[in-house]
Tab-separated table of C-alpha atoms in Angstrom:
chain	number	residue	atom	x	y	z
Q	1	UNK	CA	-91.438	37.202	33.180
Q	2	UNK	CA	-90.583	33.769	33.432
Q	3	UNK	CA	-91.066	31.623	36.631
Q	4	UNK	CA	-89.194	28.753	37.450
Q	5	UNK	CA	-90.327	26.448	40.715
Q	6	UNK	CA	-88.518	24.102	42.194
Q	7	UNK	CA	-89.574	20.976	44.373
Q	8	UNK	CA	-88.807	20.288	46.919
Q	9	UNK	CA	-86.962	22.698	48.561
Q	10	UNK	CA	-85.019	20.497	51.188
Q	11	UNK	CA	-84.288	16.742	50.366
Q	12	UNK	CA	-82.452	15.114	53.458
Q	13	UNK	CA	-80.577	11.425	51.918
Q	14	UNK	CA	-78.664	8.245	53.417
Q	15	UNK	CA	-75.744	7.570	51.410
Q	16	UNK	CA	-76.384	5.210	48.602
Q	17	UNK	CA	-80.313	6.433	48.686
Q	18	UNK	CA	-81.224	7.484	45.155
Q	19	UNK	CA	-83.540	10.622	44.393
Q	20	UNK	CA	-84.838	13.570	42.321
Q	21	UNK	CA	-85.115	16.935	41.851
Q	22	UNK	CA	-88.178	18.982	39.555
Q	23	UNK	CA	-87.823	22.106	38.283
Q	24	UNK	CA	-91.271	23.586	36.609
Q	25	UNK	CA	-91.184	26.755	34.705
Q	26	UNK	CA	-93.906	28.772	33.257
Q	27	UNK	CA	-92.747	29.439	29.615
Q	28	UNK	CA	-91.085	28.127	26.731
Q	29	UNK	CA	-87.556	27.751	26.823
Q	30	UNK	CA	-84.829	27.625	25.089
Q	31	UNK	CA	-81.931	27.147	27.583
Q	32	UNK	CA	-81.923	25.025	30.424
Q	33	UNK	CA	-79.099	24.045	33.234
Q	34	UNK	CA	-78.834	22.285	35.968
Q	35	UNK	CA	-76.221	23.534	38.544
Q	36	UNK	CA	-74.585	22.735	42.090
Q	37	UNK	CA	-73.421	25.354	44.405
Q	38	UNK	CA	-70.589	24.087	46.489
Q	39	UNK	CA	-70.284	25.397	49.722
Q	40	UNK	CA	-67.847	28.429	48.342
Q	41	UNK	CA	-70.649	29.787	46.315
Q	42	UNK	CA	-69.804	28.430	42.926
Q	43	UNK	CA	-72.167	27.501	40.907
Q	44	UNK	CA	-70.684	24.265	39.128
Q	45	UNK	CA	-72.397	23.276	35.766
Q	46	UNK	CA	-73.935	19.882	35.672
Q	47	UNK	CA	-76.050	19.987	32.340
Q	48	UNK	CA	-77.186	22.296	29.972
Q	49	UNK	CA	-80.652	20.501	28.654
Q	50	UNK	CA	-82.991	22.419	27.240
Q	51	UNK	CA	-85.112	19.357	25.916
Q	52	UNK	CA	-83.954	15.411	26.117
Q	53	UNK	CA	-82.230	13.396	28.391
Q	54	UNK	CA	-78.008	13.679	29.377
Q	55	UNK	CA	-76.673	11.411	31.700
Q	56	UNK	CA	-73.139	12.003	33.300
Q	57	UNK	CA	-72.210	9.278	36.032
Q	58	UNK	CA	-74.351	9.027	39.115
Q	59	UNK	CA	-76.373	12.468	37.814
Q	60	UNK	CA	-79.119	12.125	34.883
Q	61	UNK	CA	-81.629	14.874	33.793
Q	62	UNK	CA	-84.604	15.051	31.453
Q	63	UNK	CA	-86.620	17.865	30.158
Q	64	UNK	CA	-89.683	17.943	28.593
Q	65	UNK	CA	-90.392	21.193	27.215
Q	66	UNK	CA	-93.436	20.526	25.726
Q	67	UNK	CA	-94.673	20.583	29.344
Q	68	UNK	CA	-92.391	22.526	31.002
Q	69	UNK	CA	-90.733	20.576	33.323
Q	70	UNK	CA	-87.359	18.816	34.258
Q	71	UNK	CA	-85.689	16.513	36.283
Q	72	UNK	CA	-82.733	15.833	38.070
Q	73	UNK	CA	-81.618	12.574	39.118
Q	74	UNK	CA	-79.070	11.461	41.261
Q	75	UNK	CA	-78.195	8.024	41.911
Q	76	UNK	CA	-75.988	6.657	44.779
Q	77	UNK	CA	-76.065	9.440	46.677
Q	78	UNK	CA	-73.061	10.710	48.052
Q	79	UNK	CA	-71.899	12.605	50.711
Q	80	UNK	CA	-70.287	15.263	48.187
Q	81	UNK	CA	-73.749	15.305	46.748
Q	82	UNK	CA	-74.492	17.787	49.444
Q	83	UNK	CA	-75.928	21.107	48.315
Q	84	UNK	CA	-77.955	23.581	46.766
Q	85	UNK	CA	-79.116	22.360	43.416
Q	86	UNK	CA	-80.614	25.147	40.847
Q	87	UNK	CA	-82.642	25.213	37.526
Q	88	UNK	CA	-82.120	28.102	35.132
Q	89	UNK	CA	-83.917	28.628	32.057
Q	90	UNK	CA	-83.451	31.401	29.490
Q	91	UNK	CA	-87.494	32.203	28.231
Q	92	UNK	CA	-87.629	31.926	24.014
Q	93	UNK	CA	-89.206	35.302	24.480
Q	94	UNK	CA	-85.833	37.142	25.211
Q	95	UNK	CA	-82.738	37.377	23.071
Q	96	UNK	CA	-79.213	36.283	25.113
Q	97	UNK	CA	-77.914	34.231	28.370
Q	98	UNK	CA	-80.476	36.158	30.529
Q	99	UNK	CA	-81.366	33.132	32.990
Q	100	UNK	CA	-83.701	32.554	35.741
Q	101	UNK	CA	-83.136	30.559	38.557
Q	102	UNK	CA	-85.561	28.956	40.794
Q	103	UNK	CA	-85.336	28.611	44.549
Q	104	UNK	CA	-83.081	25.954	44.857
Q	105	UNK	CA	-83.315	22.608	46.191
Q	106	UNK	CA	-80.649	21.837	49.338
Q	107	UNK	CA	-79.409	18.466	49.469
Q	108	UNK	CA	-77.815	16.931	52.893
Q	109	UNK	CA	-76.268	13.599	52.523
Q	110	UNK	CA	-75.925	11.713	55.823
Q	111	UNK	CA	-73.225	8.845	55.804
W	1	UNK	CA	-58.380	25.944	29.623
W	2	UNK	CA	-58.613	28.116	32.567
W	3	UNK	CA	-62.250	28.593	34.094
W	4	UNK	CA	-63.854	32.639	34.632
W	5	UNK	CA	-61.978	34.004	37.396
W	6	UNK	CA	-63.396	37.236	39.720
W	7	UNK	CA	-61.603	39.856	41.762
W	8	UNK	CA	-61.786	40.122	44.054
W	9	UNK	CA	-63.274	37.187	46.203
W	10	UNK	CA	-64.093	39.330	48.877
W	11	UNK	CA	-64.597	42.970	49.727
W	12	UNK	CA	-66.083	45.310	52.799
W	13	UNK	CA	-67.186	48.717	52.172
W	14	UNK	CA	-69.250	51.410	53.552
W	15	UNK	CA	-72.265	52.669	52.820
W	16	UNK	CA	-72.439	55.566	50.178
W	17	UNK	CA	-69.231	54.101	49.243
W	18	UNK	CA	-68.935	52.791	45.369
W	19	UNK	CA	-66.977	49.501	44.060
W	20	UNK	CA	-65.379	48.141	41.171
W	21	UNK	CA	-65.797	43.925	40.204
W	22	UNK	CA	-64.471	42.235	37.790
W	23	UNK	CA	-64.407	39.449	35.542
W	24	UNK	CA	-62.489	37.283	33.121
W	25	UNK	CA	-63.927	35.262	31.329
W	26	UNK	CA	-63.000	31.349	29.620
W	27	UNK	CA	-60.697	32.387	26.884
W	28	UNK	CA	-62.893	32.778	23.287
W	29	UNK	CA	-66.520	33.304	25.026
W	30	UNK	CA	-68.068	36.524	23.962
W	31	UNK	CA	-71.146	36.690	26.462
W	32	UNK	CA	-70.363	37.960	30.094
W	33	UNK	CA	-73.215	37.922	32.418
W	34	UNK	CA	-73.562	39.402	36.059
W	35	UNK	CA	-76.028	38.056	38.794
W	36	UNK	CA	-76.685	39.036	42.593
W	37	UNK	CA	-76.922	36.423	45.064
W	38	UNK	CA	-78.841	36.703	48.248
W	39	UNK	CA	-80.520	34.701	51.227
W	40	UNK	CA	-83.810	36.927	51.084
W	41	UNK	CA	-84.166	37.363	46.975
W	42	UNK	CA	-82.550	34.345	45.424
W	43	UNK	CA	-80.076	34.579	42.159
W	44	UNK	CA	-81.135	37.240	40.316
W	45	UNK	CA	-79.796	38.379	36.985
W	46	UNK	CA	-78.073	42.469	36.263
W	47	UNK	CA	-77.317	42.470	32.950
W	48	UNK	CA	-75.208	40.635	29.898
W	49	UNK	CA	-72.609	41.907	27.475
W	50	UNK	CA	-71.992	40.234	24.519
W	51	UNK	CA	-69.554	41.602	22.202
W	52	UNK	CA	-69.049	44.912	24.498
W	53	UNK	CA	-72.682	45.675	24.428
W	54	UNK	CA	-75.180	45.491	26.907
W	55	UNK	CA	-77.732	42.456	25.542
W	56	UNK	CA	-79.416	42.222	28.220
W	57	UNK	CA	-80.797	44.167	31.731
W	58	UNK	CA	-82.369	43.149	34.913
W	59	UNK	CA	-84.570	44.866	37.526
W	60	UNK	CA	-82.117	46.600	39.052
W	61	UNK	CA	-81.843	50.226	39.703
W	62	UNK	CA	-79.597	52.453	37.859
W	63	UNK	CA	-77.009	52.401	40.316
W	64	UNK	CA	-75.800	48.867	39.217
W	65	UNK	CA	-74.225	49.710	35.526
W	66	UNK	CA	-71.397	47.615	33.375
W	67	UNK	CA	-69.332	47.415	30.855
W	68	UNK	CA	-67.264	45.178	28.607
W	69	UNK	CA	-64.295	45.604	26.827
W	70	UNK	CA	-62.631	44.180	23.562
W	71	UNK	CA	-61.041	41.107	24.757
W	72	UNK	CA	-64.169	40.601	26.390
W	73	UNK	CA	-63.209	41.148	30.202
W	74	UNK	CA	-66.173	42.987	32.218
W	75	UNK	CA	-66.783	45.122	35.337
W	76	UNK	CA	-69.419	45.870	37.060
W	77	UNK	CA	-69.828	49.006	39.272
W	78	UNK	CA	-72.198	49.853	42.151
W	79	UNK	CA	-72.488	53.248	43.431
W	80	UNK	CA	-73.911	54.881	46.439
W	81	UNK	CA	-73.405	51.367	48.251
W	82	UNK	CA	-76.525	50.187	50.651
W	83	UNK	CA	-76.669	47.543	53.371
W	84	UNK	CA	-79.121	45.728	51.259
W	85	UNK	CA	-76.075	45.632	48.468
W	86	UNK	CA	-74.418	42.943	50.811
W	87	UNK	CA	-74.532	39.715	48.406
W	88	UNK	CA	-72.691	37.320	46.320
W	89	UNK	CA	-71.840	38.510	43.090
W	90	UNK	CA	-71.266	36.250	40.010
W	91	UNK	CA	-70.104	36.106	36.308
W	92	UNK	CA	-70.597	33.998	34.124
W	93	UNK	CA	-69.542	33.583	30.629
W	94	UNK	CA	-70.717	31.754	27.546
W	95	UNK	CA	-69.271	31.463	23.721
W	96	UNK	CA	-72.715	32.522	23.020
W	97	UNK	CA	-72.229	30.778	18.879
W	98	UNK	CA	-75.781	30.773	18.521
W	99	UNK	CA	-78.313	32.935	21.154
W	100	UNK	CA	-77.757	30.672	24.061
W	101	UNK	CA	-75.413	28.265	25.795
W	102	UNK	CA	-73.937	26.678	28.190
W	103	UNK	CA	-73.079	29.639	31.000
W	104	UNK	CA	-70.030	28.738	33.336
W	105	UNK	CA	-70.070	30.912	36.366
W	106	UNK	CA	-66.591	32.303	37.911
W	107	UNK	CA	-66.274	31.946	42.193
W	108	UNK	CA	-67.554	35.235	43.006
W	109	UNK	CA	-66.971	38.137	44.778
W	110	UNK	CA	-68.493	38.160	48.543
W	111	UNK	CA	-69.360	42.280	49.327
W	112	UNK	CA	-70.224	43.068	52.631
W	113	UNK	CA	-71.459	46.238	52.962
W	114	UNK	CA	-71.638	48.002	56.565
């Protein structure tokens, strides 16, 4: 199946510091999101990109599908930045929502 | 528009045991989707229902089944409960207009199992 990787996997911040996330992934795609998991558990939609560039606030993303890659930026870090941040991508191969998710990249804002 | 709402949030059984989850999801979406959580494996997908059939299955053994019903709520069930069934357990639902979309995942239900 699909593999999705995810660099790097621990990203330590001062407020205000600006940074970014990569997600890889093996295959085409045809669904692509970007999500935080707040310290509940909930996984809290930031964008659903699966080629292009979306900007909302501080957070930006770009993927470029024709080589299988994205980014996640995040500008002006704050401290409710902190985090796990995953990619999911649905391959083009299979029919439906059925997404994979990488390993995660955990995000500690310091003030 | 209310969000995709589990019950329940948390839950301790026994091993050999067998429990019920379930899931609402955002009013109008179609697609329900279920995915295990945990520290050693990652997020890892069961299975999706879209318009009360199963679309979709993960690697998961046959004790993990689902269903979904006509207004589109969805359970999941796990029999014969083992310790390494201990995870976070998440829905998520989509309006699913063309194959994919955007998936919004409920809060979860947290099952310890002992």
């Amino acid at each position: 199946g699909i593999q999705v990787e995810q660099s790097p996997p621990d990203l330590i911040l001062q407020e205000g510091a600006n940074s970014t996330l990569r997600c890889n992934f093996s295959d085409s795609v045809n669904n692509l999101q970007w999500f935080h998991q707040n310290p509940w558990g909930q996984l809290i939609n930031l964008f659903y990109i699966p080629s292009g560039t979306k900007q909302n606030g501080r957070l930006s993303a770009t993927t470029v599908a024709t080589e299988r890659y994205s980014l996640l930026y995040i500008s002006s870090s704050q401290t409710t930045d902190s985090g796990v941040y995953f990619c999911a991508v649905a391959s083009i191969k299979a029919a439906g929502n059925k997404l994979t998710f990488g390993g995660g990249t955990r995000v500690l804002v310091k003030p | 528009k209310a969000g995709v709402t589990q019950t329940p949030r948390y839950l301790i059984k026994t091993r050999g045991q067998q429990v019920t989850l379930s899931c609402s999801p955002i009013s109008g979406h179609r697609s329900v989707s279920w995915y295990q959580q945990t520290p050693g494996q990652g997020l890892q997908f069961l299975f999706e229902y879209f318009s009360e059939t199963q679309r979709n299955k993960g690697n998961f053994p046959g004790r993990f089944s689902g269903r979904q019903f006509s207004n589109s709520r969805s359970e999941m069930n796990v029999s014969t409960l083992e310790l390494g069934d201990s995870a976070l357990y998440l829905c998520a639902s989509g309006l699913s207009r063309e194959d994919t979309d955007t998936q919004y995942f409920g809060p979860g239900t947290r099952l310890t199992v002992l």
